[in-house]
Short mmCIF file of C-alpha atoms in Angstrom, two decimals:
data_model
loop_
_atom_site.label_atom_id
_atom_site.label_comp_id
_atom_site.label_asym_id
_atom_site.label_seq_id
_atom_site.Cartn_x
_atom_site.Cartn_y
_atom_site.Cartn_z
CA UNK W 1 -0.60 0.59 11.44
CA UNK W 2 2.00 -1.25 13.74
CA UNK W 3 4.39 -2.04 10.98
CA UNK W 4 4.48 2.07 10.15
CA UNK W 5 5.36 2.09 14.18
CA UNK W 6 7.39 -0.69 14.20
CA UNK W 7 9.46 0.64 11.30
CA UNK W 8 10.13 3.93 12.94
CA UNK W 9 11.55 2.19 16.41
CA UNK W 10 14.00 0.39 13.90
CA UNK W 11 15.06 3.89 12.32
CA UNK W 12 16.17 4.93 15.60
CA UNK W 13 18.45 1.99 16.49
CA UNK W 14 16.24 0.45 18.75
CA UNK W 15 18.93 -2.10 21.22
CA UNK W 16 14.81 -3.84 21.30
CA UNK W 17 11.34 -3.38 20.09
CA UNK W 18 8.80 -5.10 21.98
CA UNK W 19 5.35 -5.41 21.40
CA UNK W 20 2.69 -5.93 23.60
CA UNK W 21 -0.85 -7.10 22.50
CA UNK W 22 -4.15 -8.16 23.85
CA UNK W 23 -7.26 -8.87 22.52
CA UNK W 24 -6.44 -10.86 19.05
CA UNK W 25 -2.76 -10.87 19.49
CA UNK W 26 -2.39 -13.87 18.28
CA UNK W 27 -3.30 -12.50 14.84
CA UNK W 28 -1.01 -9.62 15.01
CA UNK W 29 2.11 -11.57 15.62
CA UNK W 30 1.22 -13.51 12.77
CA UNK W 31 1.19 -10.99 10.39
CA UNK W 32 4.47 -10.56 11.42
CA UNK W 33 7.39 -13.00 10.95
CA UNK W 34 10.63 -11.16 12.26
CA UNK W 35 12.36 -12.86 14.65
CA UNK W 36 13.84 -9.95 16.58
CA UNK W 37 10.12 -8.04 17.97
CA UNK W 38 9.77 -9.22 21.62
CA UNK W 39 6.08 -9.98 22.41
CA UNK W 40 3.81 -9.59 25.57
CA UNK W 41 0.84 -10.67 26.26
CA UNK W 42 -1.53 -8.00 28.22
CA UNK W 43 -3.81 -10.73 29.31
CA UNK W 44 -6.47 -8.23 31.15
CA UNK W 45 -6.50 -5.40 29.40
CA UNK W 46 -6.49 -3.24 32.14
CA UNK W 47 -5.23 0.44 30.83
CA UNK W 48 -1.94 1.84 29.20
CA UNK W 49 -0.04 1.97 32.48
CA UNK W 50 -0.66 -1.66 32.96
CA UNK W 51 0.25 -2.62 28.97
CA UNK W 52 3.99 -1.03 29.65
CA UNK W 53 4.43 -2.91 32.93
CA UNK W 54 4.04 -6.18 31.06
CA UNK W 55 7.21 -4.81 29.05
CA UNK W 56 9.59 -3.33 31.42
CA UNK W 57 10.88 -6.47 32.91
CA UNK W 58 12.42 -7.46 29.64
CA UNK W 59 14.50 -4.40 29.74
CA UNK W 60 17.82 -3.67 31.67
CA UNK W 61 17.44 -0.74 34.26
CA UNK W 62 20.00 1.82 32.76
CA UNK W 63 18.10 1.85 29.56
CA UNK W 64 16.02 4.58 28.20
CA UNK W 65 12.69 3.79 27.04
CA UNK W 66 10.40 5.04 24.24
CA UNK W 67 7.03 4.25 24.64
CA UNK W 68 5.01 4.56 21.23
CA UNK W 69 1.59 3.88 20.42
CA UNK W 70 0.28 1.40 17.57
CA UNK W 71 -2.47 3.89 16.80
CA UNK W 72 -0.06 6.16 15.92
CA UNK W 73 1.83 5.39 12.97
CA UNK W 74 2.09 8.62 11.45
CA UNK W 75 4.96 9.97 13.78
CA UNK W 76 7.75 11.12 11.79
CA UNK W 77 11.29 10.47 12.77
CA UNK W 78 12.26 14.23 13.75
CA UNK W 79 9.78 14.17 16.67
CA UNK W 80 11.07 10.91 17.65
CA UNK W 81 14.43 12.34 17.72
CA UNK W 82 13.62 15.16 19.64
CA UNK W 83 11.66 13.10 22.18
CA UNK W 84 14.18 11.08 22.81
CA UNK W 85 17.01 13.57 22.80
CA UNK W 86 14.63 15.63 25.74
CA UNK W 87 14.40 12.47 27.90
CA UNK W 88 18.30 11.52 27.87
CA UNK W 89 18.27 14.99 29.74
CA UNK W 90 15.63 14.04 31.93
CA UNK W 91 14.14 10.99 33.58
CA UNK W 92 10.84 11.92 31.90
CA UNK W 93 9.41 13.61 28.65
CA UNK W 94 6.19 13.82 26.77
CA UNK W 95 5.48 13.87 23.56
CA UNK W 96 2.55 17.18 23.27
CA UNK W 97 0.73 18.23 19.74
CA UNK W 98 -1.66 21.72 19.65
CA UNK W 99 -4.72 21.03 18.10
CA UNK W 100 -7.87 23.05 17.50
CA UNK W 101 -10.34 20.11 18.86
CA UNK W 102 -9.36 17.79 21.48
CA UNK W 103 -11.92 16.25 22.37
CA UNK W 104 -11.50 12.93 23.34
CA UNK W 105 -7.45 13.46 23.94
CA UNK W 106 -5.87 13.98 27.10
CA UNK W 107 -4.63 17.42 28.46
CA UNK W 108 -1.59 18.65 29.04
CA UNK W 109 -1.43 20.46 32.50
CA UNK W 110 1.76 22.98 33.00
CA UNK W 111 2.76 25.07 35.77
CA UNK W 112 3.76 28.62 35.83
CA UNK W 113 7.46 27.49 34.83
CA UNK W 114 5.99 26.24 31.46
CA UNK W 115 6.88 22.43 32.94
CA UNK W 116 4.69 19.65 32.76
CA UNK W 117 3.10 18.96 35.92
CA UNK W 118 0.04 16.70 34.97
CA UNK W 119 -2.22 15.25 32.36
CA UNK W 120 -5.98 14.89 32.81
CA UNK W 121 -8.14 12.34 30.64
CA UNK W 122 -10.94 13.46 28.87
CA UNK W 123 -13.07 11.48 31.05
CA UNK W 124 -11.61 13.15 34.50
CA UNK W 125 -11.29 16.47 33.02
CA UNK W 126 -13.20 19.71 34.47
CA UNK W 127 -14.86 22.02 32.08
CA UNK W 128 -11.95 24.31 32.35
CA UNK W 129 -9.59 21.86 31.43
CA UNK W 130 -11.27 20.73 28.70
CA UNK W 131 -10.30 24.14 27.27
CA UNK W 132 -6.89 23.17 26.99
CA UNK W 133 -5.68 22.29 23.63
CA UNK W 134 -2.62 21.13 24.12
CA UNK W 135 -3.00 17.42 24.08
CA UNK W 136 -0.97 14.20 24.93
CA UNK W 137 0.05 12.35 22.18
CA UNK W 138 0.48 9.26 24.31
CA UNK W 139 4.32 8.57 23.55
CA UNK W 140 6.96 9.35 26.35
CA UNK W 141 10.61 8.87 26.82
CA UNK W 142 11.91 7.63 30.65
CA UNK W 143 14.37 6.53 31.91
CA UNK W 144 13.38 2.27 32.66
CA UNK W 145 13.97 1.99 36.45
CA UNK W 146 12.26 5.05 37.17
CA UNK W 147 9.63 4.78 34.91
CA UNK W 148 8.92 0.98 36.53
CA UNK W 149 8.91 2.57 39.74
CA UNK W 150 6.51 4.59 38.72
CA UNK W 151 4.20 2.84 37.24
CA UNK W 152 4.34 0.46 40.33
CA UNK W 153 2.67 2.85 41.95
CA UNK W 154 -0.78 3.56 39.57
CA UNK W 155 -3.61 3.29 41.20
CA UNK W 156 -7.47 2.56 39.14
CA UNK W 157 -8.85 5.77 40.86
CA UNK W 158 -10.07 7.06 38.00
CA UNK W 159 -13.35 7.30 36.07
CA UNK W 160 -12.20 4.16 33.53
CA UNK W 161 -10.88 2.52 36.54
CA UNK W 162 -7.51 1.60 34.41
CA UNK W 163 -3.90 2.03 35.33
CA UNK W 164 -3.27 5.50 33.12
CA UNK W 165 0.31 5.81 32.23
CA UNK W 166 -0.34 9.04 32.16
CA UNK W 167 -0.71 8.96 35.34
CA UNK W 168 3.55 8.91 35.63
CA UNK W 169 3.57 12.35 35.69
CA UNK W 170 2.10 13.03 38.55
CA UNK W 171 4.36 10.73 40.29
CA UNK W 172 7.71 12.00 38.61
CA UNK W 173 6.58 15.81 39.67
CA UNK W 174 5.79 14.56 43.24
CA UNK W 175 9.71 13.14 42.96
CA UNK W 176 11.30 16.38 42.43
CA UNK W 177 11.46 15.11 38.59
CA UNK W 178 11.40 17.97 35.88
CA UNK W 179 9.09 16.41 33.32
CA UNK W 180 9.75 18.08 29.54
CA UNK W 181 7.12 18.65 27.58
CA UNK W 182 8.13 18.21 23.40
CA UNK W 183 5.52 20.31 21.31
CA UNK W 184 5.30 18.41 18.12
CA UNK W 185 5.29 20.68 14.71
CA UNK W 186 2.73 19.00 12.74
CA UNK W 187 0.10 17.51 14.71
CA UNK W 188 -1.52 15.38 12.52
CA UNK W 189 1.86 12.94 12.92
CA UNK W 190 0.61 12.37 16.36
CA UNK W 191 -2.94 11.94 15.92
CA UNK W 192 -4.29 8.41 16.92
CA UNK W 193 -7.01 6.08 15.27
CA UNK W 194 -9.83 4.65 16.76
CA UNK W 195 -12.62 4.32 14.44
CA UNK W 196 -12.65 3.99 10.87
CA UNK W 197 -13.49 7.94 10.05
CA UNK W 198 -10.05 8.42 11.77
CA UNK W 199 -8.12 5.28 9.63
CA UNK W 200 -9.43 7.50 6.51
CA UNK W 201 -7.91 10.65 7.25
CA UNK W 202 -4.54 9.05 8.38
CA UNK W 203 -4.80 7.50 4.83
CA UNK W 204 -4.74 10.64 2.88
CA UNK W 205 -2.41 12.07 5.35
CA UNK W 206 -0.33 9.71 4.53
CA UNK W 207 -0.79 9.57 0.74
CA UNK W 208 -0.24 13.48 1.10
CA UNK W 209 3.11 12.67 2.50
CA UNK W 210 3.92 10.62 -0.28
CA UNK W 211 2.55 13.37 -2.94
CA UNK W 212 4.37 15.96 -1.74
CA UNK W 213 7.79 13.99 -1.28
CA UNK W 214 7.09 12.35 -5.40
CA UNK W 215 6.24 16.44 -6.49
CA UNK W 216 9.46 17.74 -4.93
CA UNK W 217 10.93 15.04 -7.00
CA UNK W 218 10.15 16.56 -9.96
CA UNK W 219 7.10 14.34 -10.73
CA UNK W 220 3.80 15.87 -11.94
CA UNK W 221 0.96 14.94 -10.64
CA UNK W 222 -2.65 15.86 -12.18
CA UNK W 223 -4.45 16.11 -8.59
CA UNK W 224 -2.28 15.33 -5.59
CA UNK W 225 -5.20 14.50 -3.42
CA UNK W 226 -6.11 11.36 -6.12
CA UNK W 227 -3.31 9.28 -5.92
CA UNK W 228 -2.39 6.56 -3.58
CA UNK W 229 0.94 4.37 -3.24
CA UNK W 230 0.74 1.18 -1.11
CA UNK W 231 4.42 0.17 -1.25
CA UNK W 232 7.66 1.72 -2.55
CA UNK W 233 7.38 3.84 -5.51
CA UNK W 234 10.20 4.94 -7.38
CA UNK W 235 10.44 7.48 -10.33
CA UNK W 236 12.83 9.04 -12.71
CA UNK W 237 12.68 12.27 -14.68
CA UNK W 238 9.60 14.01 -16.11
CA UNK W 239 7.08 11.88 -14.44
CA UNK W 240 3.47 12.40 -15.41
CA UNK W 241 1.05 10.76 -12.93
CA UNK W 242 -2.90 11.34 -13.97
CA UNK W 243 -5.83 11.42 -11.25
CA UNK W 244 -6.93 7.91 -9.15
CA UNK W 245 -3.87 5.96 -10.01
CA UNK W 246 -2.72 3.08 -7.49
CA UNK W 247 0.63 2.24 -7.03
CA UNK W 248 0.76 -1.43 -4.62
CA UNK W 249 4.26 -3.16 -3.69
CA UNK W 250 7.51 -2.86 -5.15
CA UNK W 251 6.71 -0.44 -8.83
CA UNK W 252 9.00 1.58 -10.67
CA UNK W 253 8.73 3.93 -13.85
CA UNK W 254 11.26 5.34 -15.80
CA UNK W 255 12.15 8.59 -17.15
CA UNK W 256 9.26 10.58 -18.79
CA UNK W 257 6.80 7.68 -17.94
CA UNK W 258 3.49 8.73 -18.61
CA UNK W 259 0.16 7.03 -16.23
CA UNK W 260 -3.02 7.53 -17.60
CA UNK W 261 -6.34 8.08 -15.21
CA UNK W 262 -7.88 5.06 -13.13
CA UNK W 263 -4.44 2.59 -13.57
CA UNK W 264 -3.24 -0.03 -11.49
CA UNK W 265 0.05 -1.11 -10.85
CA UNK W 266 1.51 -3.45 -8.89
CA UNK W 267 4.96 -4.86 -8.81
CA UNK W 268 6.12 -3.61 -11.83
CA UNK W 269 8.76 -1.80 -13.64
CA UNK W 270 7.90 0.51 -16.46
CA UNK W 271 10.83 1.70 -18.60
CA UNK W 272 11.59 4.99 -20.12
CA UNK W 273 9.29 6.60 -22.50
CA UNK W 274 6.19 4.32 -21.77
CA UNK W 275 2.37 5.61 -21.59
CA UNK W 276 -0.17 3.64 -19.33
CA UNK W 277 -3.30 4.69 -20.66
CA UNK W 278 -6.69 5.46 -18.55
CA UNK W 279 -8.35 1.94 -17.08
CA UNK W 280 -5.51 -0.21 -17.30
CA UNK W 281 -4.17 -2.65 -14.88
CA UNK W 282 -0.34 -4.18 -14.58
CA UNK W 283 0.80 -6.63 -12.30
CA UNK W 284 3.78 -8.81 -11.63
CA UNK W 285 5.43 -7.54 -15.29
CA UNK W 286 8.14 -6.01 -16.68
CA UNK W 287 7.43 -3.27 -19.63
CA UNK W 288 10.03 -2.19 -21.60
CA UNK W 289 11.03 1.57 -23.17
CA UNK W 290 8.69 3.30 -25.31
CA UNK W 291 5.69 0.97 -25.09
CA UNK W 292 1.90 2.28 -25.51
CA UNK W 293 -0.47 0.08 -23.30
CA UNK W 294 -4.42 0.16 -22.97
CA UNK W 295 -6.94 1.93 -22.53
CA UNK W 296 -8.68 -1.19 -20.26
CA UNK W 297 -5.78 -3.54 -21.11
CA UNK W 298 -4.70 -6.01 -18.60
CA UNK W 299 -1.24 -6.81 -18.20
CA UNK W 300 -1.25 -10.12 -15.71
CA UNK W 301 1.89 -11.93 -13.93
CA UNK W 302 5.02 -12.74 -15.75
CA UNK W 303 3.92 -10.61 -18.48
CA UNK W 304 7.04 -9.31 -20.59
CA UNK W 305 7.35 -6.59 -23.31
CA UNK W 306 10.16 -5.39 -24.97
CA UNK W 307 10.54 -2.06 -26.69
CA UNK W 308 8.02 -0.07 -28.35
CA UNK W 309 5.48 -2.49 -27.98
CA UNK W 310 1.74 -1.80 -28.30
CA UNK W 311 -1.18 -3.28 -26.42
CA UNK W 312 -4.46 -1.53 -27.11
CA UNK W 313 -7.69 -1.22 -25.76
CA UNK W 314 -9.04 -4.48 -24.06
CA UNK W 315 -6.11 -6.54 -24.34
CA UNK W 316 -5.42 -9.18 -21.86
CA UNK W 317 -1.85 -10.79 -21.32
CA UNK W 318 -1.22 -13.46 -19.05
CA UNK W 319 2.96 -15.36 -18.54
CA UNK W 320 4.02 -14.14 -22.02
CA UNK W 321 7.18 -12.49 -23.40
CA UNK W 322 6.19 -9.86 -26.68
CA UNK W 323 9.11 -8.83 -28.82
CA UNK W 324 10.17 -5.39 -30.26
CA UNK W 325 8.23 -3.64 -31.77
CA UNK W 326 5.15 -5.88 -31.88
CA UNK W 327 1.27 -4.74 -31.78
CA UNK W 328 -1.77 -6.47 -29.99
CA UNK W 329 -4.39 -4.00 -30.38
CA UNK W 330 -7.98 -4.86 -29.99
CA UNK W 331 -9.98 -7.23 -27.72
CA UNK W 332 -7.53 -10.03 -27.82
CA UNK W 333 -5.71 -12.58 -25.49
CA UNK W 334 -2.24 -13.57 -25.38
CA UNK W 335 -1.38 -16.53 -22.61
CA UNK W 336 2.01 -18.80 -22.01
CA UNK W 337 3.31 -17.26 -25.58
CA UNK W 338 6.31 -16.23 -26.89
CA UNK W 339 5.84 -13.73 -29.76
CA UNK W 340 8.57 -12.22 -31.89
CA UNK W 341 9.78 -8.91 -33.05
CA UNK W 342 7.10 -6.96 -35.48
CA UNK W 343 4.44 -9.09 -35.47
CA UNK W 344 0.94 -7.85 -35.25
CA UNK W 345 -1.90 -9.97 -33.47
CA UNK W 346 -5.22 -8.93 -34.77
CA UNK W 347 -8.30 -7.96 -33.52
CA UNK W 348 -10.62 -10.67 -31.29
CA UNK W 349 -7.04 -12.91 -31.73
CA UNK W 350 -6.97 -15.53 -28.65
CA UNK W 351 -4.32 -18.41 -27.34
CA UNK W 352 -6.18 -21.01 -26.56
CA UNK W 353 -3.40 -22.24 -23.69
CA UNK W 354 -5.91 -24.48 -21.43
CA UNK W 355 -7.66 -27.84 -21.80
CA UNK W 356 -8.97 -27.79 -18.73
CA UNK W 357 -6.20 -29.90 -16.75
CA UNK W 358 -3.06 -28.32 -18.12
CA UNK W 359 -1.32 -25.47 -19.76
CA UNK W 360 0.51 -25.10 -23.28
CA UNK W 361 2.68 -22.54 -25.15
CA UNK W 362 1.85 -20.99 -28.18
CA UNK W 363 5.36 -19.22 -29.90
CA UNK W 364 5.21 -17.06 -32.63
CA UNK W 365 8.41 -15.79 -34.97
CA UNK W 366 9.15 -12.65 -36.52
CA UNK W 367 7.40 -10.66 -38.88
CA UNK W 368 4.25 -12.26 -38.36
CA UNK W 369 0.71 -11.40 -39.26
CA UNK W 370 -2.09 -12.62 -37.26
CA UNK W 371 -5.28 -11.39 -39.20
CA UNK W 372 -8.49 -10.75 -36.84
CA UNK W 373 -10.38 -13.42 -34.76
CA UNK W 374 -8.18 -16.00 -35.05
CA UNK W 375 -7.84 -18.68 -33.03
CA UNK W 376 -4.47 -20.35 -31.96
CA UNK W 377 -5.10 -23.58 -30.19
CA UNK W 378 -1.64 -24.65 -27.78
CA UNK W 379 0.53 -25.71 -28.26
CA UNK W 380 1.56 -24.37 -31.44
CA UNK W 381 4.51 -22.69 -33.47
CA UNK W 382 3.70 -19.65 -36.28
CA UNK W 383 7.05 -19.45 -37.85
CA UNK W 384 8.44 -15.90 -38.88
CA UNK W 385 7.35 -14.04 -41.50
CA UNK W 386 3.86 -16.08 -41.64
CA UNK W 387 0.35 -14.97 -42.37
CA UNK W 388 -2.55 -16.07 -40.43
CA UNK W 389 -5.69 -15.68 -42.38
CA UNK W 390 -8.75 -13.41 -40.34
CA UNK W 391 -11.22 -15.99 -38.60
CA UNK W 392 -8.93 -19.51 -38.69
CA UNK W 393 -8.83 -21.51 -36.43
CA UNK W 394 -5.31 -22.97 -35.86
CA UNK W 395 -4.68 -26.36 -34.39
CA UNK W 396 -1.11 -27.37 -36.26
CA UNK W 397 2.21 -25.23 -36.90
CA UNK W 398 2.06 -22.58 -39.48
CA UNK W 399 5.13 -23.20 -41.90
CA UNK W 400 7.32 -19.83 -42.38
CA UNK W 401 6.63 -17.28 -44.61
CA UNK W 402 3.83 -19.02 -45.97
CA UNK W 403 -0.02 -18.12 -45.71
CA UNK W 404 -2.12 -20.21 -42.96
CA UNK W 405 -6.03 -20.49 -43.21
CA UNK W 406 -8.72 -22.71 -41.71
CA UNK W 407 -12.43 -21.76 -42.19
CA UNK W 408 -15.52 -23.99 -42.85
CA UNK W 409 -16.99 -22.93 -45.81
CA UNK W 410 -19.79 -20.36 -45.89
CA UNK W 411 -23.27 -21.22 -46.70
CA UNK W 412 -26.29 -19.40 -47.47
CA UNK W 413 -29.70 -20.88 -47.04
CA UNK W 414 -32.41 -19.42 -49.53
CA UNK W 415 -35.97 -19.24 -47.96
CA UNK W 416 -34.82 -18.75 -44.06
CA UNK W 417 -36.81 -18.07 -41.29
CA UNK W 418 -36.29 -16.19 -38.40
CA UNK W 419 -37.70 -18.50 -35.31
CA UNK W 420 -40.78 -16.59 -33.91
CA UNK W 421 -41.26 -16.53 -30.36
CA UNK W 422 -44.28 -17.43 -28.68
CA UNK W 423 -46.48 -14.74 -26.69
CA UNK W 424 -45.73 -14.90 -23.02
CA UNK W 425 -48.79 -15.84 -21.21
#
C-alpha cells in the first residue's frame, strides 16, 4: 500500500517524501531500499496530528505540504493535483469524497458559505452529524509554518484522547483562514483500509483500474472482473485475455497473443501470434512468435523458445533453449538442454540433468526424433537428424543421422502368479 502512495508523491515532483512509521517500522523501511524517503519514527503513537509533527521539522517553512495517508493508495493523480493546486491559494485545503455510508469516517462540517469550518470524528460525532456524508479523506494541503503552528496547538480532548489533525481546521477557521474543501470525483480513490474486507475491495478496485485502462487499449478481455496484474503489463494489438489469468512483474505479449483460462505469468515476454492455453504457468522465459504452449505445461526460469514451437499438455521446461519449429508434446521434461530446429521429443521423454550434487546439459541437433519414454541421462549430445528409439534409455552420444536404441530384452514367464494378499485381520 505505501509504495502505491509513495509512487504518487514522486509523480508530483515531490522537493521530499518523508515517511513516518510506528509500530513495526523497522520492517517497512526495509522493504524499501531508496535512499531519498526521509523516515520518522512516531515512537508513541499518539494520533494523526502527532504523526505529522514528527515530520514538519525536516521541512523549510515556505514550503507547502501534502499530507497523504498510507491507507490510501488508491488516490489518483488528478485529485492530487487539484488538492494541491486549492492549497497554493490557501493556507489550508481538504481533501472531501461523498459516499453513501460513512460510518466510521470523519465528517465534513461547512458553513452557510459552503467553506469548511470543521470536521467531527466518528467517535465525537452527534446523531445529526452522523448524517453527513460528506467525509474526510484524511489528506490535506497547508502551507508548513502554519500548519506547525497549528498543530502545536492540538489538544487530546477528545473521545480517543489523540492529537486529531483534523483538528487543524478548527484552528485555521478560528485564524481568519478560509479552509477549501476539494470534493473528490470518484470516491473509492480515497477510501482507506483497515481490515482485510477493505484490502479486498481496494484489490479489485484496483484490478478494475487496470481492466478498464488494458480494454480501452484494444485488448479483449473474457470477464474483466477475473483478471489480476501484479506488475507492469504491456500489450500489443488484438489481445485476447481469458477469465482468472495472473499477470506478476515485468510481462509482455505481443500482437494477437492469445491467454488461455487459469494461466500464470510472470516475467515474461510472449511474442506475436502465441496461444497460452488454460492451466499453464510461465516464468522468468522468453517465448517466441507463433508458439502453442500447454494446457498444464510449465514453462520455468531461463526457459527459451523460438518460433512456432509447441509444448503440450503437461510439459515441464526448466533453463533450456528449444529451436524453431520443434514439438514437446506430452508429459515430458526438458532441463539445462539445448534442442534444435524440428525436432520432436516424445511422449513421457525426460533429461535426466541431476545426480544429486550437480547439474549437466543434454543438447540435441536438428531434425531429431525422440520416440516416447525415453530417457536421456546428462550430459549427452543427440546429433541432428538422429532417431531415438521409444523406451531407451540413453547414457552415451547418439551418432548423427543414425538410429539409437537401448532396451533390456523382454521376457515372458509361462505359469505366473499374481501375489495374493493376505486377509486383513
Amino acid at each position: 500500500m505505501l509504495a502505491h502512495v509513495i509512487e504518487r508523491a514522486r509523480s508530483l515532483a515531490a522537493d521530499g517524501i518523508h515517511v513516518v512509521v510506528g509500530h513495526g517500522g523497522d520492517a517497512v523501511r526495509a522493504a524499501f531500499d531508496d535512499e531519498s524517503l526521509s523516515w520518522h519514527v512516531q515512537a508513541q503513537q499518539l494520533g494523526t496530528g502527532h504523526a505529522v509533527a514528527q515530520a514538519l521539522p525536516a521541512i523549510p517553512d515556505d514550503h507547502q505540504v501534502l499530507v497523504l495517508c498510507g491507507d490510501v493508495p488508491l488516490i489518483g493523480m488528478l485529485a492530487l493535483e487539484a488538492l494541491v493546486g486549492a492549497g497554493k491559494g490557501a493556507n489550508l485545503s481538504l481533501l472531501t469524497a461523498e459516499i453513501s455510508e460513512p460510518a466510521g469516517y470523519g465528517r465534513i462540517l461547512r458553513g452557510l458559505d459552503g467553506g469548511v469550518i470543521g470536521i467531527v470524528e466518528e467517535a465525537d460525532a452527534t446523531d445529526e452529524q452522523r448524517l453527513i456524508t460528506e467525509i474526510n479523506t484524511g489528506l490535506m494541503a497547508g502551507n508548513a509554518a502554519r500548519l506547525r503552528d497549528w498543530i502545536d496547538r492540538l489538544d487530546q480532548g477528545n473521545a480517543q484522547g489523540e492529537f486529531y489533525l483534523t483538528d487543524v481546521v478548527t484552528h485555521a477557521v478560528d485564524d481568519g483562514e478560509t479552509v477549501v474543501g476539494v470534493k473528490i470525483e470518484d470516491a473509492s480513490e480515497a477510501l482507506g483500509i483497515n481490515d482485510k474486507l477493505q484490502l479486498a475491495a481496494a484489490e479489485r478496485n484496483l484490478q478494475s483500474r487496470f481492466a478498464e485502462v488494458l480494454m480501452r487499449s484494444g485488448v479483449t478481455i473474457a470477464d474483466p472482473k477475473r483478471i489480476d496484474v501484479r506488475g507492469e503489463l504491456s500489450v500489443g494489438t488484438d489481445v485476447f485475455i481469458d477469465v482468472n489469468t495472473l499477470f506478476v512483474g515485468d510481462v509482455a505479449l505481443g500482437d494477437g497473443c492469445r491467454i488461455g483460462p487459469n494461466a500464470v505469468i510472470k516475467d515474461s515476454r510472449i511474442g506475436d501470434g502465441t496461444e497460452i492455453f488454460a492451466n499453464s504457468v510461465i516464468e522468468d522465459s522468453d517465448i517466441g512468435r507463433d508458439c502453442k504452449i500447454g494446457p498444464f505445461a510449465r514453462m520455468r526460469p531461463e526457459t527459451v523458445l523460438s518460433d512456432r514451437v509447441k509444448i503440450g499438455n503437461f510439459v515441464e521446461t526448466k533453463n533450456s533453449e528449444i529451436g524453431v519449429g520443434s514439438k514437446v508434446n506430452h508429459l515430458s521434461y526438458v532441463g539445462d538442454s539445448t534442442i534444435g530446429s524440428h525436432v520432436n521429443v516424445g511422449a513421457g521423454t525426460i533429461t535426466c540433468n541431476y545426480d544429486g550434487a550437480k547439474k549437466y546439459r543434454t543438447t540435441i541437433g536438428d531434425d531429431v526424433f525422440v520416440g516416447s519414454g525415453a530417457i536421456l541421462v546428462a550430459p549427452i549430445e543427440i546429433g541432428s537428424g538422429a532417431y531415438v528409439g521409444a523406451g531407451s534409455t540413453l547414457t552415451k552420444d547418439a551418432p548423427a543421422g543414425e538410429l539409437s536404441l537401448a532396451r533390456s530384452r523382454q521376457t515372458s514367464i509361462s505359469g505366473w502368479k499374481r501375489p495374493e494378499k493376505k486377509p486383513s485381520k
